[in-house]
CSV table of C-alpha atoms in Angstrom, one decimal:
chain,number,residue,atom,x,y,z
A,1101,MET,CA,0.0,0.0,0.0
A,1102,LYS,CA,2.8,2.3,0.9
A,1103,ARG,CA,4.5,1.6,-2.4
A,1104,LYS,CA,1.3,2.5,-4.3
A,1105,LEU,CA,1.0,5.8,-2.4
A,1106,VAL,CA,4.6,6.7,-3.3
A,1107,ILE,CA,3.9,6.0,-7.0
A,1108,VAL,CA,0.8,8.3,-6.8
A,1109,LEU,CA,2.9,11.0,-5.1
A,1110,VAL,CA,5.7,10.7,-7.7
A,1111,ALA,CA,3.1,11.0,-10.5
A,1112,ALA,CA,1.7,14.1,-8.8
A,1113,LEU,CA,5.2,15.6,-8.6
A,1114,ILE,CA,5.9,14.8,-12.3
A,1115,GLY,CA,2.5,16.4,-13.2
A,1116,ALA,CA,3.5,19.5,-11.2
A,1117,GLY,CA,6.8,19.7,-13.0
A,1118,VAL,CA,5.0,19.5,-16.4
A,1119,GLY,CA,2.5,22.1,-15.2
A,1120,ALA,CA,5.4,24.4,-14.2
A,1121,ALA,CA,6.9,24.0,-17.6
A,1122,LEU,CA,3.7,24.8,-19.3
A,1123,GLY,CA,2.5,27.5,-16.9
A,1124,TYR,CA,5.8,29.4,-17.0
A,1125,GLY,CA,6.3,28.6,-20.7
A,1126,PRO,CA,3.8,28.6,-23.6
A,1127,LEU,CA,0.8,29.3,-21.3
A,1128,LEU,CA,2.3,32.3,-19.6
A,1129,LYS,CA,0.7,35.4,-21.2
A,1130,TYR,CA,0.7,39.0,-20.2
A,1131,ARG,CA,-1.7,41.5,-21.7
A,1132,SER,CA,-0.9,45.2,-22.0
A,1133,ASP,CA,-3.7,47.7,-22.9
A,1134,GLY,CA,-3.7,51.3,-23.9
A,1135,THR,CA,-6.2,53.9,-25.2
A,1136,LEU,CA,-5.4,56.0,-28.2
A,1137,GLY,CA,-7.6,59.1,-28.4
A,1138,VAL,CA,-8.6,59.9,-32.0
A,1139,GLU,CA,-12.1,60.9,-33.4
A,1140,MET,CA,-13.2,58.7,-36.2
A,1141,SER,CA,-16.4,58.0,-38.2
A,1142,LEU,CA,-17.6,54.4,-38.6
A,1143,PRO,CA,-16.5,54.2,-42.3
A,1144,GLU,CA,-13.1,55.6,-41.4
A,1145,TYR,CA,-12.5,53.1,-38.6
A,1146,LYS,CA,-13.5,50.2,-40.8
A,1147,ARG,CA,-11.3,51.3,-43.7
A,1148,ILE,CA,-8.3,51.9,-41.4
A,1149,THR,CA,-8.6,48.6,-39.5
A,1150,GLU,CA,-9.1,46.5,-42.7
A,1151,VAL,CA,-5.8,47.9,-44.1
A,1152,ALA,CA,-4.0,47.7,-40.7
A,1153,ASP,CA,-5.0,44.1,-40.2
A,1154,ALA,CA,-3.3,43.0,-43.5
A,1155,PRO,CA,0.1,41.4,-43.0
A,1156,ALA,CA,1.5,43.2,-46.1
A,1157,THR,CA,0.7,46.6,-44.4
A,1158,LEU,CA,2.4,45.4,-41.2
A,1159,HIS,CA,5.6,44.4,-43.0
A,1160,TRP,CA,5.6,47.5,-45.1
A,1161,LEU,CA,5.3,49.9,-42.2
A,1162,ALA,CA,7.6,47.8,-39.9
A,1163,ALA,CA,10.4,48.5,-42.4
A,1164,VAL,CA,9.8,52.3,-41.9
A,1165,VAL,CA,8.6,52.6,-38.3
A,1166,PRO,CA,11.2,50.7,-36.2
A,1167,LEU,CA,9.9,47.9,-34.1
A,1168,PRO,CA,11.0,47.5,-30.4
A,1169,ALA,CA,14.6,46.6,-30.2
A,1170,GLY,CA,15.6,43.0,-29.9
A,1171,LEU,CA,12.4,41.5,-31.3
A,1172,SER,CA,13.1,37.8,-32.1
A,1173,ALA,CA,11.8,35.9,-35.1
A,1174,GLY,CA,9.2,34.1,-32.9
A,1175,GLU,CA,8.0,37.4,-31.5
A,1176,ARG,CA,7.7,38.8,-35.0
A,1177,ALA,CA,5.6,35.8,-36.0
A,1178,ARG,CA,3.4,36.3,-32.9
A,1179,LEU,CA,3.0,40.0,-33.8
A,1180,ASP,CA,1.9,39.0,-37.4
A,1181,ALA,CA,-0.6,36.5,-36.0
A,1182,GLN,CA,-2.2,38.9,-33.5
A,1183,VAL,CA,-2.4,41.7,-36.1
A,1184,GLY,CA,-3.8,39.4,-38.7
A,1185,GLN,CA,-6.5,38.2,-36.4
A,1186,GLY,CA,-7.7,41.8,-35.8
A,1187,LEU,CA,-8.1,41.4,-32.1
A,1188,TRP,CA,-5.6,44.1,-31.1
A,1189,HIS,CA,-8.0,47.0,-31.6
A,1190,THR,CA,-11.4,47.8,-30.2
A,1191,PRO,CA,-13.3,51.1,-31.0
A,1192,ILE,CA,-14.5,53.3,-28.1
A,1193,PRO,CA,-17.9,54.7,-29.1
A,1194,LYS,CA,-19.0,58.2,-28.0
A,1195,VAL,CA,-22.3,56.9,-27.0
A,1196,SER,CA,-22.7,53.5,-25.3
A,1197,LYS,CA,-25.6,51.1,-26.1
A,1198,ALA,CA,-27.1,51.8,-22.7
A,1199,GLU,CA,-27.0,55.5,-23.2
A,1200,ALA,CA,-28.4,55.2,-26.7
A,1201,ALA,CA,-31.3,53.2,-25.4
A,1202,SER,CA,-32.2,55.5,-22.5
A,1203,VAL,CA,-31.4,59.0,-23.7
A,1204,PRO,CA,-32.9,60.8,-26.7
A,1205,ASP,CA,-30.5,61.0,-29.6
A,1206,ALA,CA,-30.7,64.8,-29.8
A,1207,LEU,CA,-29.4,65.1,-26.2
A,1208,LEU,CA,-26.5,62.7,-26.7
A,1209,GLN,CA,-24.6,64.5,-29.5
A,1210,PRO,CA,-24.7,67.8,-31.2
A,1211,ASP,CA,-25.3,67.7,-34.9
A,1212,ASP,CA,-21.7,68.7,-35.6
A,1213,ASP,CA,-20.3,65.8,-33.7
A,1214,LYS,CA,-22.5,63.0,-35.1
A,1215,ARG,CA,-20.2,62.2,-38.0
A,1216,PHE,CA,-17.6,61.0,-35.5
A,1217,ALA,CA,-19.0,57.9,-33.9
A,1218,TYR,CA,-15.8,56.9,-32.0
A,1219,LEU,CA,-13.7,58.8,-29.4
A,1220,GLY,CA,-10.7,56.6,-29.9
A,1221,VAL,CA,-9.5,53.0,-30.0
A,1222,SER,CA,-8.3,50.6,-27.4
A,1223,LEU,CA,-5.1,48.8,-28.3
A,1224,ALA,CA,-3.9,45.5,-26.7
A,1225,TYR,CA,-1.0,43.1,-27.1
A,1226,VAL,CA,-0.3,39.7,-25.5
A,1227,ASP,CA,3.2,38.4,-24.9
A,1228,HIS,CA,5.2,36.1,-22.6
A,1229,ASP,CA,7.2,39.0,-21.4
A,1230,PRO,CA,5.3,41.8,-19.7
A,1231,VAL,CA,7.8,44.5,-20.7
A,1232,ARG,CA,7.7,43.4,-24.3
A,1233,ALA,CA,3.9,43.4,-24.3
A,1234,ALA,CA,3.9,47.0,-23.2
A,1235,GLN,CA,6.5,48.0,-25.8
A,1236,VAL,CA,4.7,46.4,-28.7
A,1237,ALA,CA,1.3,47.8,-27.6
A,1238,THR,CA,2.9,51.3,-27.6
A,1239,TRP,CA,4.3,50.6,-31.1
A,1240,LEU,CA,0.9,49.5,-32.3
A,1241,GLY,CA,-0.4,53.0,-31.4
A,1242,THR,CA,2.2,54.5,-33.8
A,1243,TYR,CA,1.3,51.9,-36.4
A,1244,PHE,CA,-2.4,52.7,-36.1
A,1245,LYS,CA,-1.7,56.5,-36.6
A,1246,GLU,CA,0.5,55.9,-39.6
A,1247,VAL,CA,-2.1,53.7,-41.3
A,1248,ALA,CA,-4.9,56.2,-40.3
A,1249,VAL,CA,-3.1,59.2,-41.9
A,1250,HIS,CA,-2.3,57.3,-45.1
A,1251,GLU,CA,-5.8,55.9,-45.5
A,1252,ALA,CA,-7.5,59.2,-44.6
A,1253,LEU,CA,-5.4,61.0,-47.3
A,1254,ARG,CA,-6.1,58.3,-49.8
A,1255,SER,CA,-9.9,58.6,-49.1
A,1256,GLN,CA,-9.7,62.4,-49.4
A,1257,VAL,CA,-7.8,62.3,-52.7
A,1258,GLU,CA,-10.4,59.8,-54.0
A,1259,ARG,CA,-13.1,62.2,-53.1
A,1260,TRP,CA,-11.3,65.0,-55.0
A,1261,ALA,CA,-10.9,62.7,-58.0
A,1262,ALA,CA,-14.6,61.7,-57.9
A,1263,ALA,CA,-15.8,65.3,-57.6
A,1264,ASN,CA,-13.5,66.2,-60.5
A,1265,ARG,CA,-14.8,63.4,-62.7
A,1266,GLN,CA,-18.4,64.1,-61.8
A,1267,PHE,CA,-18.0,67.8,-62.7
A,1268,ALA,CA,-16.3,67.0,-66.0
A,1269,ASP,CA,-19.1,64.6,-66.9
A,1270,ARG,CA,-21.8,67.2,-66.3
A,1271,LEU,CA,-20.0,70.3,-67.5
A,1272,GLN,CA,-21.0,70.1,-71.2
A,1273,GLN,CA,-24.6,69.3,-70.3
A,1274,ARG,CA,-24.8,72.3,-67.8
A,1275,ARG,CA,-23.3,74.6,-70.4
A,1276,LEU,CA,-25.8,73.7,-73.0
A,1277,GLN,CA,-28.7,74.0,-70.5
A,1278,TYR,CA,-27.5,77.4,-69.4
A,1279,ALA,CA,-27.0,78.6,-73.0
A,1280,PHE,CA,-30.5,77.5,-73.9
A,1281,ASP,CA,-32.0,79.2,-70.8
A,1282,MET,CA,-30.0,82.4,-71.6
A,1283,GLU,CA,-31.3,82.4,-75.2
A,1284,GLN,CA,-34.9,82.1,-73.9
A,1285,ALA,CA,-34.4,84.7,-71.3
A,1286,GLN,CA,-32.9,87.2,-73.8
A,1287,VAL,CA,-35.8,86.6,-76.2
A,1288,ARG,CA,-38.3,87.3,-73.4
A,1289,ALA,CA,-36.4,90.4,-72.3
A,1290,LYS,CA,-36.2,91.7,-75.9
A,1291,ALA,CA,-40.0,91.1,-76.4
A,1292,TRP,CA,-40.9,93.0,-73.2
A,1293,LYS,CA,-38.6,95.8,-74.2
A,1294,THR,CA,-40.5,96.1,-77.4
A,1295,ILE,CA,-43.8,96.1,-75.6
A,1296,VAL,CA,-42.7,98.7,-73.0
A,1297,ALA,CA,-41.2,100.9,-75.7
A,1298,GLY,CA,-44.6,100.9,-77.5
A,1299,ASP,CA,-46.5,101.7,-74.3
A,1300,ALA,CA,-46.0,105.3,-73.2
A,1301,GLY,CA,-47.6,104.8,-69.7
A,1302,ALA,CA,-45.9,101.5,-68.9
A,1303,GLU,CA,-43.2,103.1,-66.8
A,1304,ARG,CA,-45.6,105.0,-64.7
A,1305,ARG,CA,-48.0,102.1,-64.2
A,1306,GLY,CA,-45.2,99.6,-63.5
A,1307,SER,CA,-43.2,101.8,-61.1
A,1308,ARG,CA,-44.9,100.2,-58.1
A,1309,GLN,CA,-44.0,96.7,-59.4
A,1310,LEU,CA,-40.3,97.2,-59.6
A,1311,ALA,CA,-39.5,96.1,-56.1
A,1312,ASP,CA,-38.5,92.5,-55.6
A,1313,VAL,CA,-41.6,91.5,-53.7
A,1314,PRO,CA,-44.0,88.5,-54.2
A,1315,VAL,CA,-47.0,89.2,-56.3
A,1316,GLY,CA,-50.4,87.6,-55.5
A,1317,ALA,CA,-52.2,85.3,-58.0
A,1318,ASP,CA,-55.0,87.9,-58.3
A,1319,ARG,CA,-52.7,90.7,-59.4
A,1320,THR,CA,-51.4,91.0,-63.0
A,1321,LEU,CA,-47.8,92.2,-63.5
A,1322,THR,CA,-47.4,95.3,-65.7
A,1323,PRO,CA,-45.2,95.1,-68.8
A,1324,MET,CA,-42.4,97.1,-67.0
A,1325,ALA,CA,-42.4,94.5,-64.1
A,1326,GLN,CA,-42.3,91.7,-66.7
A,1327,LEU,CA,-39.3,93.4,-68.3
A,1328,VAL,CA,-37.5,93.8,-65.0
A,1329,GLY,CA,-38.1,90.1,-64.2
A,1330,ALA,CA,-36.8,89.0,-67.6
A,1331,GLU,CA,-33.7,91.1,-67.3
A,1332,ALA,CA,-33.1,89.8,-63.8
A,1333,ALA,CA,-33.3,86.3,-65.1
A,1334,VAL,CA,-30.7,87.2,-67.8
A,1335,ILE,CA,-28.4,88.6,-65.1
A,1336,ASP,CA,-28.9,85.5,-62.8
A,1337,LEU,CA,-28.1,83.1,-65.7
A,1338,GLN,CA,-25.1,85.1,-66.6
A,1339,GLY,CA,-23.9,84.8,-63.0
A,1340,LYS,CA,-24.4,81.1,-63.1
A,1341,MET,CA,-22.5,80.8,-66.3
A,1342,ASN,CA,-19.6,82.8,-64.9
A,1343,LEU,CA,-19.6,80.6,-61.8
A,1344,LEU,CA,-19.6,77.5,-64.0
A,1345,ASP,CA,-16.6,78.8,-65.9
A,1346,ARG,CA,-14.8,79.6,-62.7
A,1347,GLN,CA,-15.4,76.1,-61.4
A,1348,ALA,CA,-14.3,74.6,-64.7
A,1349,GLY,CA,-11.1,76.5,-64.4
A,1350,GLN,CA,-10.6,75.3,-60.8
A,1351,GLN,CA,-11.2,71.7,-61.8
A,1352,ASP,CA,-8.9,71.9,-64.8
A,1353,PHE,CA,-6.2,73.4,-62.6
A,1354,ALA,CA,-6.7,70.8,-59.8
A,1355,ARG,CA,-6.8,67.7,-62.1
A,1356,PRO,CA,-3.0,67.2,-62.6
A,1357,LEU,CA,-2.5,67.9,-58.8
A,1358,ILE,CA,-5.0,65.1,-58.0
A,1359,ALA,CA,-3.2,62.7,-60.3
A,1360,GLU,CA,0.2,63.5,-58.8
A,1361,ALA,CA,-1.2,63.1,-55.3
A,1362,GLN,CA,-2.5,59.6,-56.1
A,1363,GLU,CA,1.0,58.7,-57.4
A,1364,ALA,CA,2.6,60.1,-54.3
A,1365,LEU,CA,0.3,58.1,-52.0
A,1366,ASP,CA,1.1,54.9,-54.0
A,1367,LYS,CA,4.8,55.5,-53.5
A,1368,ALA,CA,4.7,56.8,-49.9
A,1369,LYS,CA,6.4,54.6,-47.3
A,1370,ASP,CA,4.5,55.8,-44.3
A,1371,GLY,CA,1.6,58.0,-43.2
A,1372,ALA,CA,3.7,61.0,-42.1
A,1373,GLY,CA,5.7,60.9,-45.3
A,1374,SER,CA,2.6,60.8,-47.4
A,1375,LEU,CA,1.2,63.8,-45.6
A,1376,THR,CA,4.4,65.7,-46.2
A,1377,GLN,CA,4.4,64.8,-49.9
A,1378,VAL,CA,0.8,65.8,-50.5
A,1379,SER,CA,1.3,69.1,-48.5
A,1380,GLU,CA,4.4,69.9,-50.5
A,1381,LEU,CA,2.5,69.2,-53.7
A,1382,VAL,CA,-0.3,71.6,-52.8
A,1383,ALA,CA,2.3,74.2,-51.8
A,1384,ARG,CA,4.1,73.8,-55.2
A,1385,TYR,CA,0.8,74.3,-57.1
A,1386,ALA,CA,0.0,77.3,-54.9
A,1387,LYS,CA,3.1,79.0,-56.2
A,1388,ALA,CA,2.0,78.4,-59.8
A,1389,ALA,CA,-1.6,79.7,-59.2
A,1390,SER,CA,-2.3,82.9,-61.1
A,1391,THR,CA,-6.0,83.6,-60.4
A,1392,ASP,CA,-8.2,83.9,-57.3
A,1393,ALA,CA,-10.2,80.9,-58.4
A,1394,GLU,CA,-7.1,78.7,-58.5
A,1395,ARG,CA,-5.9,80.0,-55.1
A,1396,GLU,CA,-9.3,79.3,-53.7
A,1397,VAL,CA,-9.4,75.6,-54.7
A,1398,LEU,CA,-5.8,75.1,-53.4
A,1399,ALA,CA,-6.7,76.7,-50.1
A,1400,SER,CA,-9.6,74.3,-49.8
A,1401,MET,CA,-7.3,71.3,-50.5
A,1402,ALA,CA,-4.7,72.6,-48.1
A,1403,GLY,CA,-7.3,72.8,-45.4
A,1404,ASP,CA,-8.4,69.2,-46.0
A,1405,VAL,CA,-4.8,68.0,-45.8
A,1406,SER,CA,-4.1,70.0,-42.7
A,1407,GLN,CA,-7.2,68.8,-41.0
A,1408,ILE,CA,-6.2,65.1,-41.6
A,1409,GLY,CA,-2.7,65.8,-40.2
A,1410,ALA,CA,-4.1,67.5,-37.1
A,1411,ARG,CA,-6.7,64.8,-36.4
A,1412,PHE,CA,-4.6,61.7,-36.9
A,1413,LEU,CA,-1.1,62.9,-36.0
A,1414,SER,CA,-1.0,66.1,-33.9
A,1415,GLN,CA,-4.2,65.5,-31.8
A,1416,ALA,CA,-4.1,61.7,-31.8
A,1417,ARG,CA,-2.2,60.5,-28.7
A,1418,PHE,CA,-2.4,58.0,-25.9
A,1419,VAL,CA,-5.0,58.9,-23.3
A,1420,ALA,CA,-3.8,55.9,-21.3
A,1421,LEU,CA,-0.3,54.6,-22.1
A,1422,PRO,CA,0.1,50.8,-22.3
A,1423,SER,CA,1.5,49.8,-18.9
A,1424,VAL,CA,3.6,46.8,-17.9
A,1425,PRO,CA,1.2,44.2,-16.6
A,1426,THR,CA,1.9,42.8,-13.1
A,1427,SER,CA,-0.1,39.6,-13.3
A,1428,PRO,CA,-0.5,37.1,-16.1
A,1429,GLN,CA,-3.7,36.2,-17.8
A,1430,ARG,CA,-5.6,33.2,-16.7
A,1431,PRO,CA,-4.9,30.4,-16.3
A,1432,SER,CA,-2.1,31.5,-13.9
A,1433,PRO,CA,1.1,29.3,-13.6
A,1434,ARG,CA,0.0,28.2,-10.1
A,1435,MET,CA,-3.4,27.1,-11.4
A,1436,VAL,CA,-1.7,25.1,-14.2
A,1437,ILE,CA,0.7,23.4,-11.8
A,1438,VAL,CA,-2.2,22.4,-9.5
A,1439,LEU,CA,-4.4,21.1,-12.3
A,1440,CYS,CA,-1.5,19.1,-13.9
A,1441,ALA,CA,-0.5,17.6,-10.5
A,1442,LEU,CA,-4.1,16.6,-9.8
A,1443,LEU,CA,-4.5,15.1,-13.2
A,1444,ALA,CA,-1.2,13.2,-12.9
A,1445,ALA,CA,-2.1,11.9,-9.4
A,1446,PHE,CA,-5.5,10.7,-10.7
A,1447,LEU,CA,-3.9,8.9,-13.6
A,1448,GLY,CA,-1.3,7.4,-11.3
A,1449,ALA,CA,-3.9,6.2,-8.9
A,1450,ALA,CA,-6.0,4.7,-11.7
A,1451,PHE,CA,-2.9,2.8,-12.9
A,1452,VAL,CA,-1.9,1.6,-9.4
A,1453,TRP,CA,-5.4,0.4,-8.5
A,1454,ARG,CA,-6.4,-0.7,-12.0
A,1455,GLU,CA,-7.3,-4.2,-10.9
A,1456,LEU,CA,-9.7,-2.9,-8.3
A,1457,LEU,CA,-11.2,-0.5,-10.8
A,1458,VAL,CA,-11.7,-3.4,-13.3
A,1459,LYS,CA,-13.3,-5.5,-10.5
A,1460,LEU,CA,-15.6,-2.7,-9.5
A,1461,LEU,CA,-16.7,-2.2,-13.1
A,1462,TRP,CA,-17.4,-5.9,-13.6
A,1463,GLU,CA,-19.4,-6.1,-10.4
A,1464,GLY,CA,-21.4,-3.1,-11.4
A,1465,ASP,CA,-22.0,-4.7,-14.8
A,1466,ASP,CA,-23.1,-8.0,-13.2
A,1467,GLU,CA,-25.5,-6.2,-10.9
A,1468,ALA,CA,-27.1,-4.4,-13.8
A,1469,ARG,CA,-27.6,-7.6,-15.7
A,1470,THR,CA,-29.2,-9.3,-12.6
A,1471,VAL,CA,-31.7,-6.4,-12.2
A,1472,LYS,CA,-32.5,-6.5,-15.8
A,1473,SER,CA,-33.2,-10.3,-15.8
A,1474,GLU,CA,-35.4,-10.0,-12.7
A,1475,LYS,CA,-37.5,-7.4,-14.4
A,1476,THR,CA,-38.0,-9.6,-17.5
A,1477,THR,CA,-39.1,-12.6,-15.4
């Protein structure tokens, strides 16, 4: 009996050793969390994270943004796996589900803030080394910002290109429509001029109709008022045609800039570099601008680029820095040791008293057969 107890004790000790090897080895994991404050809309967050989760993006930016020093090949593979799974980022909504269900929408967010659904993003990384977990989680914040700047710029340039194509597609149609409307308005104005010129009392009778006020359905406009309205329509159409020509000049001037910006983004190595290249491109075109219309469209583009840089680089920062975790994730090493020791002790006891177990099983089976035969008789 004593020998059997010693065997069970030895099995428990061996199980504890295996548990220690597992608990302080592959199963030992420390999780470091941090919060990056950056306002984003839902489409922006989806676009940024889809690109950031791609292994190709990680490898591309890891060559530009230095990884923590001393990262081994195994740790790089672990980083690839965690980034590829997409579990390292979690959005932080401005309004929680509980608040959205209990508080009216108008009181939760002003209209100006509704396009930004998220206040920031929570970043996390799991590693066997707590210090390494904090270092990589901090690096992921820089990685997220670089991807966010690059994708926000790409999205903005795509909107510029789409607006430029849409304007070019409709330009000829709008010009023909305005030309037709102008011809009709000029014909009406000429006809009313002829009528007014042939009516000596038209100016006196229509003097009270010259003010730009609505006329009721029961009142008839005088020829002079009709003439003023026709000439006003001509002036309004001329203003629209001048504005269309101004916009056409702006779009023609911006078209090569947009093409160069797309090429620069395709060749950019990081987010900050792409922001610098597009900003320099806009500044170079600003020096070549010769009209107020060209300077106006460039000022608008420069404002868009500056806003992206401010939101994703200057203003985006860690609200809570990833800290070095003090306790590992569950299961803890001690729990693994205890569980492995108990499992090994149970298996050892089952092996030592295997004959007794077999005998008990056979006896239980015989009793079941006896009861069954009694019921049948």
